[in-house]
Amino acid sequence: MSWRLDFEKDMVMEALLSSQTKKRTHSDLLQNCDLPPPLKVFAAKAAPTIEEQTLLKTAPAIEDSFDQDTKMGLLKALRLSQTRAREAEKKAAHAATEKNGLSAMVAEQSMKLFAHRQWVKILDTEIKHLQMQLLRLQETGNAEETSSVGLWLWLCVSASLVSHWVTHTCIKSLFCKENYVISV
């Protein structure tokens, strides 16, 4: 746990020097709670003094056992961190696949909707034209042609109703969540 103390000391120093530092990037703000923070500054180690040399010679066994415990803890934390990273990568890939599938479905449905709306406009124009033609024929009194125009008018109205229904169904399916299936 000595690395936590070092980390806290580094954080205090960084807070004191924050007026001199630039705006922090996203990678600086991200911290892995399982591992100690990386060293920011690497400095060459000075030659050990005579006191340090005697300390190193007299107590290597205690330091080795502490190092082994620390190393095992760090390895365990690293393994846990890597497992979490792999799971996060899998989730991100799945989310990207789902997003691509949804965007393709929305594009396809919007093209169908546009085509149906254009078809409805054409049918509405045809109905208006046939209604005007029917009125002209009724004014002249030609019964035979009036019945054929009436038949065409009925056909266009029914086609227009079907197109309206298809357009409504297309809009409904565009916003229903049950209608899309994404295979991974």
JSON list of N, CA and C in Angstrom, two decimals, residues 80-120:
[
{"chain": "A", "resi": 80, "resn": "LEU", "atom": "N", "xyz": [-7.29, -8.48, -13.12]},
{"chain": "A", "resi": 80, "resn": "LEU", "atom": "CA", "xyz": [-8.66, -7.99, -12.99]},
{"chain": "A", "resi": 80, "resn": "LEU", "atom": "C", "xyz": [-8.93, -6.82, -13.94]},
{"chain": "A", "resi": 81, "resn": "SER", "atom": "N", "xyz": [-7.97, -5.94, -14.03]},
{"chain": "A", "resi": 81, "resn": "SER", "atom": "CA", "xyz": [-8.11, -4.78, -14.92]},
{"chain": "A", "resi": 81, "resn": "SER", "atom": "C", "xyz": [-8.19, -5.21, -16.38]},
{"chain": "A", "resi": 82, "resn": "GLN", "atom": "N", "xyz": [-7.36, -6.16, -16.76]},
{"chain": "A", "resi": 82, "resn": "GLN", "atom": "CA", "xyz": [-7.38, -6.64, -18.15]},
{"chain": "A", "resi": 82, "resn": "GLN", "atom": "C", "xyz": [-8.69, -7.36, -18.46]},
{"chain": "A", "resi": 83, "resn": "THR", "atom": "N", "xyz": [-9.21, -8.11, -17.49]},
{"chain": "A", "resi": 83, "resn": "THR", "atom": "CA", "xyz": [-10.50, -8.78, -17.70]},
{"chain": "A", "resi": 83, "resn": "THR", "atom": "C", "xyz": [-11.60, -7.75, -17.92]},
{"chain": "A", "resi": 84, "resn": "ARG", "atom": "N", "xyz": [-11.60, -6.72, -17.10]},
{"chain": "A", "resi": 84, "resn": "ARG", "atom": "CA", "xyz": [-12.60, -5.65, -17.26]},
{"chain": "A", "resi": 84, "resn": "ARG", "atom": "C", "xyz": [-12.44, -4.95, -18.60]},
{"chain": "A", "resi": 85, "resn": "ALA", "atom": "N", "xyz": [-11.21, -4.74, -19.02]},
{"chain": "A", "resi": 85, "resn": "ALA", "atom": "CA", "xyz": [-10.98, -4.07, -20.30]},
{"chain": "A", "resi": 85, "resn": "ALA", "atom": "C", "xyz": [-11.50, -4.93, -21.46]},
{"chain": "A", "resi": 86, "resn": "ARG", "atom": "N", "xyz": [-11.26, -6.24, -21.41]},
{"chain": "A", "resi": 86, "resn": "ARG", "atom": "CA", "xyz": [-11.77, -7.13, -22.47]},
{"chain": "A", "resi": 86, "resn": "ARG", "atom": "C", "xyz": [-13.29, -7.13, -22.51]},
{"chain": "A", "resi": 87, "resn": "GLU", "atom": "N", "xyz": [-13.92, -7.17, -21.32]},
{"chain": "A", "resi": 87, "resn": "GLU", "atom": "CA", "xyz": [-15.38, -7.14, -21.27]},
{"chain": "A", "resi": 87, "resn": "GLU", "atom": "C", "xyz": [-15.91, -5.82, -21.84]},
{"chain": "A", "resi": 88, "resn": "ALA", "atom": "N", "xyz": [-15.24, -4.73, -21.51]},
{"chain": "A", "resi": 88, "resn": "ALA", "atom": "CA", "xyz": [-15.67, -3.43, -22.03]},
{"chain": "A", "resi": 88, "resn": "ALA", "atom": "C", "xyz": [-15.50, -3.36, -23.55]},
{"chain": "A", "resi": 89, "resn": "GLU", "atom": "N", "xyz": [-14.43, -3.94, -24.07]},
{"chain": "A", "resi": 89, "resn": "GLU", "atom": "CA", "xyz": [-14.23, -3.97, -25.53]},
{"chain": "A", "resi": 89, "resn": "GLU", "atom": "C", "xyz": [-15.32, -4.78, -26.21]},
{"chain": "A", "resi": 90, "resn": "LYS", "atom": "N", "xyz": [-15.70, -5.92, -25.61]},
{"chain": "A", "resi": 90, "resn": "LYS", "atom": "CA", "xyz": [-16.76, -6.74, -26.19]},
{"chain": "A", "resi": 90, "resn": "LYS", "atom": "C", "xyz": [-18.08, -5.98, -26.19]},
{"chain": "A", "resi": 91, "resn": "LYS", "atom": "N", "xyz": [-18.38, -5.31, -25.08]},
{"chain": "A", "resi": 91, "resn": "LYS", "atom": "CA", "xyz": [-19.62, -4.53, -25.00]},
{"chain": "A", "resi": 91, "resn": "LYS", "atom": "C", "xyz": [-19.62, -3.39, -26.02]},
{"chain": "A", "resi": 92, "resn": "ALA", "atom": "N", "xyz": [-18.48, -2.75, -26.19]},
{"chain": "A", "resi": 92, "resn": "ALA", "atom": "CA", "xyz": [-18.39, -1.65, -27.15]},
{"chain": "A", "resi": 92, "resn": "ALA", "atom": "C", "xyz": [-18.57, -2.16, -28.58]},
{"chain": "A", "resi": 93, "resn": "ALA", "atom": "N", "xyz": [-17.99, -3.31, -28.89]},
{"chain": "A", "resi": 93, "resn": "ALA", "atom": "CA", "xyz": [-18.16, -3.89, -30.23]},
{"chain": "A", "resi": 93, "resn": "ALA", "atom": "C", "xyz": [-19.61, -4.28, -30.47]},
{"chain": "A", "resi": 94, "resn": "HIS", "atom": "N", "xyz": [-20.26, -4.85, -29.46]},
{"chain": "A", "resi": 94, "resn": "HIS", "atom": "CA", "xyz": [-21.67, -5.23, -29.59]},
{"chain": "A", "resi": 94, "resn": "HIS", "atom": "C", "xyz": [-22.54, -3.99, -29.79]},
{"chain": "A", "resi": 95, "resn": "ALA", "atom": "N", "xyz": [-22.26, -2.93, -29.03]},
{"chain": "A", "resi": 95, "resn": "ALA", "atom": "CA", "xyz": [-23.02, -1.69, -29.16]},
{"chain": "A", "resi": 95, "resn": "ALA", "atom": "C", "xyz": [-22.82, -1.07, -30.55]},
{"chain": "A", "resi": 96, "resn": "ALA", "atom": "N", "xyz": [-21.60, -1.13, -31.08]},
{"chain": "A", "resi": 96, "resn": "ALA", "atom": "CA", "xyz": [-21.35, -0.58, -32.41]},
{"chain": "A", "resi": 96, "resn": "ALA", "atom": "C", "xyz": [-22.09, -1.38, -33.47]},
{"chain": "A", "resi": 97, "resn": "THR", "atom": "N", "xyz": [-22.11, -2.71, -33.33]},
{"chain": "A", "resi": 97, "resn": "THR", "atom": "CA", "xyz": [-22.85, -3.56, -34.28]},
{"chain": "A", "resi": 97, "resn": "THR", "atom": "C", "xyz": [-24.33, -3.24, -34.23]},
{"chain": "A", "resi": 98, "resn": "GLU", "atom": "N", "xyz": [-24.86, -3.09, -33.03]},
{"chain": "A", "resi": 98, "resn": "GLU", "atom": "CA", "xyz": [-26.28, -2.78, -32.88]},
{"chain": "A", "resi": 98, "resn": "GLU", "atom": "C", "xyz": [-26.60, -1.41, -33.46]},
{"chain": "A", "resi": 99, "resn": "LYS", "atom": "N", "xyz": [-25.72, -0.45, -33.23]},
{"chain": "A", "resi": 99, "resn": "LYS", "atom": "CA", "xyz": [-25.93, 0.91, -33.76]},
{"chain": "A", "resi": 99, "resn": "LYS", "atom": "C", "xyz": [-25.93, 0.89, -35.28]},
{"chain": "A", "resi": 100, "resn": "ASN", "atom": "N", "xyz": [-25.00, 0.16, -35.88]},
{"chain": "A", "resi": 100, "resn": "ASN", "atom": "CA", "xyz": [-24.94, 0.07, -37.34]},
{"chain": "A", "resi": 100, "resn": "ASN", "atom": "C", "xyz": [-26.18, -0.59, -37.90]},
{"chain": "A", "resi": 101, "resn": "GLY", "atom": "N", "xyz": [-26.65, -1.65, -37.23]},
{"chain": "A", "resi": 101, "resn": "GLY", "atom": "CA", "xyz": [-27.87, -2.33, -37.67]},
{"chain": "A", "resi": 101, "resn": "GLY", "atom": "C", "xyz": [-29.09, -1.43, -37.58]},
{"chain": "A", "resi": 102, "resn": "LEU", "atom": "N", "xyz": [-29.18, -0.68, -36.50]},
{"chain": "A", "resi": 102, "resn": "LEU", "atom": "CA", "xyz": [-30.31, 0.23, -36.34]},
{"chain": "A", "resi": 102, "resn": "LEU", "atom": "C", "xyz": [-30.28, 1.35, -37.37]},
{"chain": "A", "resi": 103, "resn": "SER", "atom": "N", "xyz": [-29.11, 1.90, -37.63]},
{"chain": "A", "resi": 103, "resn": "SER", "atom": "CA", "xyz": [-29.02, 2.99, -38.60]},
{"chain": "A", "resi": 103, "resn": "SER", "atom": "C", "xyz": [-29.35, 2.50, -40.00]},
{"chain": "A", "resi": 104, "resn": "ALA", "atom": "N", "xyz": [-28.95, 1.28, -40.34]},
{"chain": "A", "resi": 104, "resn": "ALA", "atom": "CA", "xyz": [-29.30, 0.71, -41.64]},
{"chain": "A", "resi": 104, "resn": "ALA", "atom": "C", "xyz": [-30.80, 0.49, -41.75]},
{"chain": "A", "resi": 105, "resn": "MET", "atom": "N", "xyz": [-31.41, 0.01, -40.66]},
{"chain": "A", "resi": 105, "resn": "MET", "atom": "CA", "xyz": [-32.85, -0.21, -40.67]},
{"chain": "A", "resi": 105, "resn": "MET", "atom": "C", "xyz": [-33.61, 1.10, -40.81]},
{"chain": "A", "resi": 106, "resn": "VAL", "atom": "N", "xyz": [-33.18, 2.13, -40.09]},
{"chain": "A", "resi": 106, "resn": "VAL", "atom": "CA", "xyz": [-33.85, 3.43, -40.17]},
{"chain": "A", "resi": 106, "resn": "VAL", "atom": "C", "xyz": [-33.71, 4.01, -41.58]},
{"chain": "A", "resi": 107, "resn": "ALA", "atom": "N", "xyz": [-32.54, 3.87, -42.19]},
{"chain": "A", "resi": 107, "resn": "ALA", "atom": "CA", "xyz": [-32.35, 4.38, -43.55]},
{"chain": "A", "resi": 107, "resn": "ALA", "atom": "C", "xyz": [-33.26, 3.65, -44.54]},
{"chain": "A", "resi": 108, "resn": "GLU", "atom": "N", "xyz": [-33.34, 2.33, -44.41]},
{"chain": "A", "resi": 108, "resn": "GLU", "atom": "CA", "xyz": [-34.20, 1.54, -45.30]},
{"chain": "A", "resi": 108, "resn": "GLU", "atom": "C", "xyz": [-35.67, 1.92, -45.13]},
{"chain": "A", "resi": 109, "resn": "GLN", "atom": "N", "xyz": [-36.11, 2.03, -43.89]},
{"chain": "A", "resi": 109, "resn": "GLN", "atom": "CA", "xyz": [-37.50, 2.38, -43.63]},
{"chain": "A", "resi": 109, "resn": "GLN", "atom": "C", "xyz": [-37.82, 3.80, -44.10]},
{"chain": "A", "resi": 110, "resn": "SER", "atom": "N", "xyz": [-36.89, 4.71, -43.94]},
{"chain": "A", "resi": 110, "resn": "SER", "atom": "CA", "xyz": [-37.15, 6.08, -44.39]},
{"chain": "A", "resi": 110, "resn": "SER", "atom": "C", "xyz": [-37.24, 6.16, -45.91]},
{"chain": "A", "resi": 111, "resn": "MET", "atom": "N", "xyz": [-36.45, 5.35, -46.62]},
{"chain": "A", "resi": 111, "resn": "MET", "atom": "CA", "xyz": [-36.56, 5.32, -48.09]},
{"chain": "A", "resi": 111, "resn": "MET", "atom": "C", "xyz": [-37.91, 4.76, -48.51]},
{"chain": "A", "resi": 112, "resn": "LYS", "atom": "N", "xyz": [-38.36, 3.70, -47.83]},
{"chain": "A", "resi": 112, "resn": "LYS", "atom": "CA", "xyz": [-39.68, 3.15, -48.14]},
{"chain": "A", "resi": 112, "resn": "LYS", "atom": "C", "xyz": [-40.77, 4.16, -47.86]},
{"chain": "A", "resi": 113, "resn": "LEU", "atom": "N", "xyz": [-40.66, 4.85, -46.75]},
{"chain": "A", "resi": 113, "resn": "LEU", "atom": "CA", "xyz": [-41.65, 5.85, -46.38]},
{"chain": "A", "resi": 113, "resn": "LEU", "atom": "C", "xyz": [-41.69, 6.98, -47.42]},
{"chain": "A", "resi": 114, "resn": "PHE", "atom": "N", "xyz": [-40.54, 7.43, -47.87]},
{"chain": "A", "resi": 114, "resn": "PHE", "atom": "CA", "xyz": [-40.50, 8.47, -48.89]},
{"chain": "A", "resi": 114, "resn": "PHE", "atom": "C", "xyz": [-41.17, 8.00, -50.18]},
{"chain": "A", "resi": 115, "resn": "ALA", "atom": "N", "xyz": [-40.88, 6.77, -50.59]},
{"chain": "A", "resi": 115, "resn": "ALA", "atom": "CA", "xyz": [-41.49, 6.23, -51.81]},
{"chain": "A", "resi": 115, "resn": "ALA", "atom": "C", "xyz": [-43.00, 6.14, -51.67]},
{"chain": "A", "resi": 116, "resn": "HIS", "atom": "N", "xyz": [-43.48, 5.70, -50.52]},
{"chain": "A", "resi": 116, "resn": "HIS", "atom": "CA", "xyz": [-44.93, 5.61, -50.32]},
{"chain": "A", "resi": 116, "resn": "HIS", "atom": "C", "xyz": [-45.58, 6.99, -50.32]},
{"chain": "A", "resi": 117, "resn": "ARG", "atom": "N", "xyz": [-44.93, 7.96, -49.72]},
{"chain": "A", "resi": 117, "resn": "ARG", "atom": "CA", "xyz": [-45.49, 9.33, -49.72]},
{"chain": "A", "resi": 117, "resn": "ARG", "atom": "C", "xyz": [-45.57, 9.88, -51.14]},
{"chain": "A", "resi": 118, "resn": "GLN", "atom": "N", "xyz": [-44.55, 9.63, -51.94]},
{"chain": "A", "resi": 118, "resn": "GLN", "atom": "CA", "xyz": [-44.59, 10.09, -53.33]},
{"chain": "A", "resi": 118, "resn": "GLN", "atom": "C", "xyz": [-45.71, 9.41, -54.09]},
{"chain": "A", "resi": 119, "resn": "TRP", "atom": "N", "xyz": [-45.91, 8.12, -53.85]},
{"chain": "A", "resi": 119, "resn": "TRP", "atom": "CA", "xyz": [-46.98, 7.37, -54.50]},
{"chain": "A", "resi": 119, "resn": "TRP", "atom": "C", "xyz": [-48.34, 7.94, -54.10]},
{"chain": "A", "resi": 120, "resn": "VAL", "atom": "N", "xyz": [-48.51, 8.28, -52.83]},
{"chain": "A", "resi": 120, "resn": "VAL", "atom": "CA", "xyz": [-49.77, 8.87, -52.36]},
{"chain": "A", "resi": 120, "resn": "VAL", "atom": "C", "xyz": [-50.01, 10.21, -53.04]}
]
